[in-house]
Amino acid sequence: MSEAGTFRKIIDSPLWLQILVALGLAAIVGLVVDVDTTILGASVYGILNYFGTLFVNALKMIVVPLVVATIIVGVANMAKQEAFGRVGGKTVGLYIATGLISVVTGLIFVNLVSPGHTESAQLLVDSVSVSSAQATVLEKVEGRSSMDIFEILLRAVPANILQAALEVQLLALIFVGVVFGFFMSRLQGSAGDTLRVFWDGVHDVMIMITMWIMRFAPIGVFALVGKVLIQSGWEAFQPLVWFFLTVFLALAVHFFVWLPLLLKYAGGIRPYAYYGKVLRAQLTAFSTASSSATLPVTLDSAEKAGISRKVTSFVLPLGATVNMDGTALYECVVVIFIAQLYAYTAGVDFTIGQQLIVVFLALVTSIGVAGVPAASLVAIALILPAVGLPVEWIGIVLVVDRLLDMCRTSVNVTSDLTISALIASSEKEELEDLRAA
């Protein structure tokens, strides 16, 4: 086969396969390249950073119009069919249920493995300088307090719609979209018809743009993952290997066990038949580490899997903002890991009551955390002082946070997709290709 034929075969292969190949190549680059490596005088890290940023920016570019259009269209359709309250109630209930399952899973794993009690982790207390990390985190949380938990609903009602759009405040945009879509469904005559046709058109155009951007996903994934591995270096994981494995295994159990079981027994859906159809969204979530940036791909993947637009247009944008299973699990593990380290130095054990407080706070703070990389650090910095732990110790886990951020974002998006399928099943949608035998 000629080189041209081989190249054409690669180009024509499924997108998910191209992305998997890109991930493998990025791992190789991370092994053989460091931050100072150059090609023809140009920094390899700089090149990867440029193309990775370009890909993420392209995805973020379409988030605002797509979210607004899908919410308006979805709510208008549900309101017209008097399904809005029913679907909304089931969606919120499932969000809370899966979030609680994820946090309890993290709690069990961090107590069983006890990564903070290992010798290598305890050495971090004395050997790792967290001053620069502390400055970074404190800058992120400057001006914040525990009252942020109660300000989430306040942020949902924007004083300025344009400002909310410019700052990509998803919770505010969802609220505006819900209100607009609900009352648009009540508008009679040609004005209502014109608005419905307009927003349907906006949605369709944004999906087309999404598909065009995703043609470049393998390049974007290669650049993003390669950059992370070059920046962190494999040696950075060694002192935190047990912490890393604790988080990874807990996320894996939620991803491969609890969510598939929910699909099969609560929705009557074959889990891996469905996940195979939405793999593109899961891989995009892993590479971008952003639920918001992945949202256009998530919406398109779910609709192609057979979930109706009525369900996807409401459940998925809302889930990208408030349904953060992986984030809540990670917050719980990090806080208790730091508590285990603190017990080693201060001789103060973390009680079961304090751990239950962490479970509650992890659930609450994960709601409304912006779907952007490392936003969970802000939530963790809110939880630590609430349970009497030093905020600056968050710096200990920052060296592995980015890779774990990619993993937990995949869990977040998979949970959103799982709930959208459960809602579709409960609404008696056919889903013939996905039904369990």
XYZ file of C-alpha atoms in Angstrom:
437
model
C 0.000 0.000 0.000
C 1.335 3.454 -0.925
C 2.021 6.137 1.661
C -0.890 8.149 0.246
C -3.171 5.134 0.651
C -2.050 4.595 4.241
C -2.656 8.259 5.051
C -6.131 8.099 3.471
C -6.934 4.988 5.530
C -5.959 6.810 8.734
C -8.037 9.854 7.782
C -11.075 7.680 7.011
C -10.849 5.690 10.271
C -13.424 6.404 13.037
C -12.768 9.569 14.990
C -12.618 7.733 18.323
C -9.829 5.528 16.933
C -7.899 8.568 15.713
C -8.204 10.113 19.186
C -6.991 6.908 20.868
C -3.958 6.839 18.553
C -3.321 10.500 19.402
C -3.408 9.647 23.127
C -0.860 6.872 22.612
C 1.471 9.126 20.636
C 1.147 11.841 23.289
C 2.196 9.357 25.986
C 5.310 8.491 23.957
C 6.131 12.180 23.519
C 5.759 12.669 27.271
C 8.375 9.958 27.852
C 11.046 11.202 25.442
C 10.584 14.989 25.426
C 11.139 17.536 28.176
C 10.243 21.214 28.514
C 13.557 22.372 27.010
C 13.468 20.153 23.895
C 13.483 22.070 20.600
C 12.950 21.242 16.922
C 14.526 23.610 14.395
C 14.890 26.143 17.177
C 11.230 25.953 18.212
C 10.155 24.608 21.610
C 8.216 21.330 21.331
C 6.307 22.233 24.488
C 5.468 25.659 23.042
C 4.184 24.132 19.799
C 1.966 21.661 21.649
C 0.707 24.391 23.974
C -0.199 26.566 20.971
C -2.213 23.934 19.115
C -3.816 22.628 22.313
C -4.952 26.120 23.266
C -6.246 26.684 19.725
C -8.394 23.540 19.922
C -9.823 24.365 23.364
C -10.554 27.956 22.301
C -12.435 26.679 19.244
C -14.632 24.507 21.467
C -15.199 27.303 23.984
C -16.123 29.649 21.128
C -19.347 27.754 20.476
C -20.353 27.024 24.079
C -22.453 30.150 24.760
C -24.633 30.139 21.603
C -25.013 26.364 21.758
C -26.000 26.266 25.445
C -28.494 29.110 25.090
C -30.045 27.642 21.928
C -30.302 24.084 23.254
C -31.803 25.138 26.581
C -34.362 27.415 24.920
C -35.368 24.770 22.375
C -35.459 21.963 24.941
C -37.478 23.856 27.546
C -39.894 25.182 24.918
C -40.544 21.656 23.635
C -40.990 20.221 27.140
C -43.208 23.081 28.285
C -45.397 22.625 25.227
C -45.748 18.927 26.091
C -46.174 19.696 29.828
C -43.089 17.574 30.593
C -40.852 20.301 32.013
C -41.589 19.762 35.714
C -41.504 15.977 35.435
C -38.202 15.829 33.542
C -36.629 18.524 35.713
C -37.508 16.722 38.938
C -36.142 13.386 37.740
C -32.967 15.028 36.451
C -32.155 16.786 39.720
C -32.927 13.626 41.700
C -30.522 11.575 39.583
C -27.831 14.255 39.832
C -27.995 14.106 43.630
C -28.067 10.290 43.675
C -25.042 9.789 41.404
C -23.144 12.547 43.205
C -23.729 10.882 46.571
C -22.657 7.492 45.193
C -19.433 8.999 43.844
C -18.501 10.767 47.096
C -19.178 7.670 49.208
C -17.035 5.654 46.781
C -14.185 8.118 47.255
C -14.648 8.033 51.033
C -14.424 4.235 51.108
C -11.311 4.087 48.921
C -9.373 6.810 50.736
C -10.027 5.085 54.072
C -9.168 1.613 52.770
C -5.955 2.625 50.989
C -4.987 5.412 53.441
C -2.598 7.110 50.977
C -1.678 9.750 53.563
C -0.288 7.103 55.894
C 2.302 5.802 53.419
C 5.964 6.606 54.037
C 6.482 8.308 50.667
C 3.486 10.602 51.148
C 4.498 11.574 54.682
C 7.923 12.620 53.397
C 6.125 15.257 51.303
C 5.212 17.165 54.454
C 8.886 17.879 55.113
C 10.370 17.806 51.624
C 7.879 19.492 49.285
C 7.834 23.265 49.131
C 4.290 24.452 48.675
C 4.948 28.180 48.780
C 4.467 28.788 45.058
C 1.501 26.430 44.920
C 0.015 28.151 47.937
C 0.269 31.505 46.194
C -1.458 30.099 43.116
C -4.337 28.586 45.064
C -4.791 31.572 47.361
C -4.937 33.806 44.301
C -7.724 31.609 42.955
C -9.741 31.830 46.160
C -8.972 35.423 47.087
C -12.081 37.126 48.374
C -14.004 33.870 48.697
C -15.409 32.319 51.848
C -17.702 29.539 52.922
C -20.585 31.805 51.996
C -19.853 30.936 48.340
C -21.829 27.759 48.942
C -24.955 29.858 49.523
C -24.211 32.249 46.671
C -24.534 29.631 43.946
C -28.246 30.355 43.463
C -27.541 34.081 43.566
C -25.090 33.690 40.672
C -27.772 31.863 38.708
C -29.746 35.109 38.272
C -27.510 37.496 36.290
C -27.793 41.251 36.678
C -26.408 41.601 33.157
C -27.102 38.921 30.544
C -24.331 40.127 28.231
C -21.775 40.013 31.042
C -22.897 36.478 31.924
C -22.363 35.482 28.290
C -18.936 37.152 28.099
C -17.793 35.415 31.295
C -19.421 32.106 30.236
C -21.412 31.846 33.478
C -23.201 28.636 32.531
C -25.549 28.579 35.512
C -26.770 32.080 34.657
C -27.105 31.262 30.951
C -29.101 28.138 31.781
C -31.458 30.144 34.001
C -32.011 32.742 31.274
C -32.513 29.998 28.683
C -35.051 28.181 30.870
C -37.078 31.356 31.480
C -36.934 32.436 27.826
C -37.796 28.967 26.512
C -40.711 28.553 28.921
C -42.358 31.829 27.974
C -41.539 31.370 24.290
C -43.653 28.212 24.408
C -46.553 30.352 25.670
C -46.228 32.864 22.828
C -48.981 32.360 20.272
C -49.165 33.247 16.582
C -46.473 33.983 14.012
C -44.128 35.600 16.550
C -43.874 32.375 18.545
C -43.422 30.279 15.396
C -40.675 32.590 14.125
C -38.773 32.413 17.408
C -38.998 28.625 17.506
C -37.703 28.303 13.933
C -34.894 30.782 14.674
C -33.600 28.979 17.778
C -33.906 25.575 16.086
C -31.759 26.974 13.286
C -29.161 28.363 15.699
C -28.908 24.962 17.381
C -28.471 23.117 14.078
C -25.793 25.530 12.849
C -23.833 25.244 16.107
C -23.906 21.439 15.857
C -22.552 21.682 12.301
C -19.724 23.932 13.515
C -19.022 21.438 16.302
C -18.656 18.606 13.802
C -16.222 20.693 11.754
C -14.099 21.517 14.816
C -14.041 17.847 15.841
C -12.248 16.948 12.617
C -9.191 18.462 14.293
C -9.761 16.642 17.607
C -6.881 14.147 17.185
C -4.432 17.034 16.760
C -5.935 18.860 19.730
C -5.882 15.763 21.943
C -2.274 14.980 21.010
C -1.205 18.542 21.809
C -3.111 18.823 25.098
C -2.104 15.471 26.586
C 1.472 15.717 25.326
C 1.823 19.163 26.892
C 0.573 17.935 30.269
C 2.944 14.961 30.352
C 5.940 17.070 29.294
C 5.130 19.720 31.888
C 4.562 17.356 34.820
C 7.147 14.722 34.032
C 6.613 11.109 35.039
C 8.936 11.463 38.039
C 6.514 13.958 39.633
C 4.052 11.123 40.281
C 6.388 8.919 42.330
C 5.895 10.466 45.825
C 2.123 10.568 45.281
C 1.651 7.203 43.616
C -0.730 5.847 46.291
C -2.784 9.044 46.306
C -2.954 8.945 42.507
C -4.011 5.285 42.499
C -6.655 5.911 45.175
C -8.326 8.639 43.124
C -7.917 6.742 39.858
C -9.375 3.482 41.205
C -12.311 5.254 42.875
C -13.075 7.090 39.622
C -12.744 3.810 37.707
C -15.248 2.053 39.990
C -17.757 4.869 39.509
C -17.117 4.903 35.751
C -17.028 1.161 35.036
C -19.304 -0.222 37.784
C -21.885 2.141 39.303
C -22.858 4.134 36.191
C -23.183 1.038 33.940
C -25.240 -0.725 36.628
C -27.586 2.270 36.761
C -27.982 2.186 32.987
C -28.691 -1.529 32.898
C -31.015 -1.953 35.866
C -32.649 1.477 36.150
C -32.865 2.224 32.433
C -32.885 -1.176 30.746
C -30.036 -0.013 28.493
C -26.954 -1.985 27.450
C -24.190 0.132 29.043
C -21.301 -0.485 26.697
C -23.451 -0.305 23.579
C -24.366 3.214 24.696
C -20.897 4.200 25.870
C -19.470 2.976 22.574
C -21.683 5.470 20.771
C -20.625 8.382 23.002
C -16.923 7.485 23.284
C -16.004 10.590 21.290
C -17.402 12.825 24.039
C -15.619 10.859 26.779
C -12.258 11.141 25.013
C -12.786 14.842 24.331
C -13.569 15.370 28.020
C -10.350 13.592 28.965
C -8.209 15.675 26.629
C -9.730 19.093 27.384
C -10.383 18.548 31.126
C -13.406 20.812 30.691
C -17.076 19.818 30.814
C -18.016 23.160 29.273
C -15.626 22.853 26.337
C -16.809 19.271 25.763
C -20.515 20.187 25.871
C -20.974 20.654 22.092
C -19.500 17.195 21.491
C -21.538 15.707 24.360
C -24.786 17.035 22.895
C -24.002 15.767 19.409
C -22.868 12.336 20.636
C -25.986 11.805 22.757
C -28.321 12.740 19.900
C -26.474 10.414 17.524
C -26.842 7.638 20.114
C -30.611 8.044 19.872
C -31.437 10.369 22.782
C -34.020 12.952 21.741
C -33.183 16.637 21.568
C -35.994 17.241 24.068
C -33.930 15.422 26.695
C -30.369 16.309 25.681
C -31.044 20.029 25.331
C -32.098 20.275 28.985
C -30.215 17.521 30.828
C -26.726 17.914 29.337
C -26.166 21.701 29.602
C -27.465 21.603 33.168
C -25.283 18.591 33.931
C -22.169 20.343 32.609
C -22.672 22.898 35.382
C -24.150 21.116 38.395
C -23.502 17.372 37.934
C -19.853 16.841 38.858
C -19.516 13.264 40.159
C -15.789 13.025 39.483
C -15.137 16.441 40.980
C -17.058 15.662 44.181
C -15.223 12.344 44.552
C -11.859 14.044 44.039
C -12.626 16.783 46.570
C -13.482 14.160 49.191
C -10.316 12.117 48.595
C -8.016 15.172 48.568
C -9.394 16.596 51.820
C -9.178 13.289 53.689
C -5.716 12.595 52.219
C -4.546 15.956 53.575
C -6.247 15.120 56.896
C -4.249 11.879 57.050
C -1.017 13.816 56.439
C -2.045 16.386 59.050
C -2.688 13.628 61.578
C 0.868 12.425 60.955
C 2.370 15.829 61.833
C -0.106 17.177 64.392
C -1.213 13.905 65.959
C -4.898 14.790 65.446
C -7.142 12.101 63.977
C -9.944 12.953 61.551
C -13.216 11.748 63.096
C -16.058 10.046 61.233
C -18.192 13.120 61.925
C -15.663 15.352 60.177
C -15.549 12.922 57.258
C -19.331 13.107 56.899
C -19.059 16.903 56.858
C -16.546 16.536 54.013
C -19.022 14.319 52.126
C -21.726 16.977 52.437
C -19.430 19.872 51.527
C -17.966 17.985 48.556
C -21.476 17.448 47.187
C -22.533 21.061 47.700
C -19.367 22.759 46.447
C -19.190 20.574 43.333
C -22.527 22.088 42.268
C -21.921 25.262 40.344
C -18.136 24.771 40.076
C -17.301 26.118 36.646
C -16.624 23.361 34.124
C -13.068 24.520 33.444
C -9.725 22.879 34.263
C -8.709 22.831 37.959
C -11.845 24.654 39.161
C -12.209 21.999 41.867
C -9.138 23.466 43.602
C -11.294 26.423 44.580
C -13.899 24.105 46.105
C -11.213 22.144 47.989
C -9.765 25.393 49.343
C -13.228 26.201 50.709
C -13.629 22.801 52.381
C -10.205 22.601 54.080
C -10.650 25.502 56.551
C -14.243 24.420 57.202
C -12.911 21.191 58.742
C -9.861 22.746 60.409
C -7.167 21.881 57.854
C -4.511 24.238 56.405
C -5.401 25.564 52.945
C -1.769 25.762 51.817
C -1.396 21.974 51.970
C -3.423 21.743 48.774
C -0.120 22.503 47.055
C 1.056 18.965 47.811
C -1.354 17.449 45.263
C -0.957 20.043 42.515
C 1.793 18.104 40.741
C -0.683 15.345 39.805
C -3.849 17.434 39.686
C -3.859 18.070 35.951
C -3.851 14.416 34.901
C -6.461 13.555 37.531
C -8.481 16.554 36.315
C -8.635 14.910 32.889
C -9.791 11.624 34.439
C -12.491 13.154 36.637
C -13.825 15.286 33.763
C -14.398 12.080 31.789
C -16.386 10.772 34.759
C -18.366 14.034 34.976
C -19.342 13.897 31.303
C -20.083 10.163 31.418
C -22.421 10.751 34.356
C -24.233 13.472 32.379
C -24.599 11.114 29.421
C -25.789 8.296 31.699
C -28.476 10.463 33.254
C -29.645 11.710 29.851
C -30.134 8.074 28.783
C -31.983 7.253 32.022
C -34.287 10.239 31.535
C -34.910 9.249 27.903
C -35.749 5.711 28.997
C -38.115 6.956 31.706
C -39.823 9.158 29.101
C -40.546 5.999 27.053
C -38.237 6.908 24.182
C -37.588 3.925 21.904
C -33.762 3.635 22.019
C -34.073 0.352 20.108
C -30.326 -0.068 19.477
C -29.550 0.407 23.170
C -32.184 -1.680 24.924
C -31.041 -4.659 26.972
C -32.185 -8.003 25.605
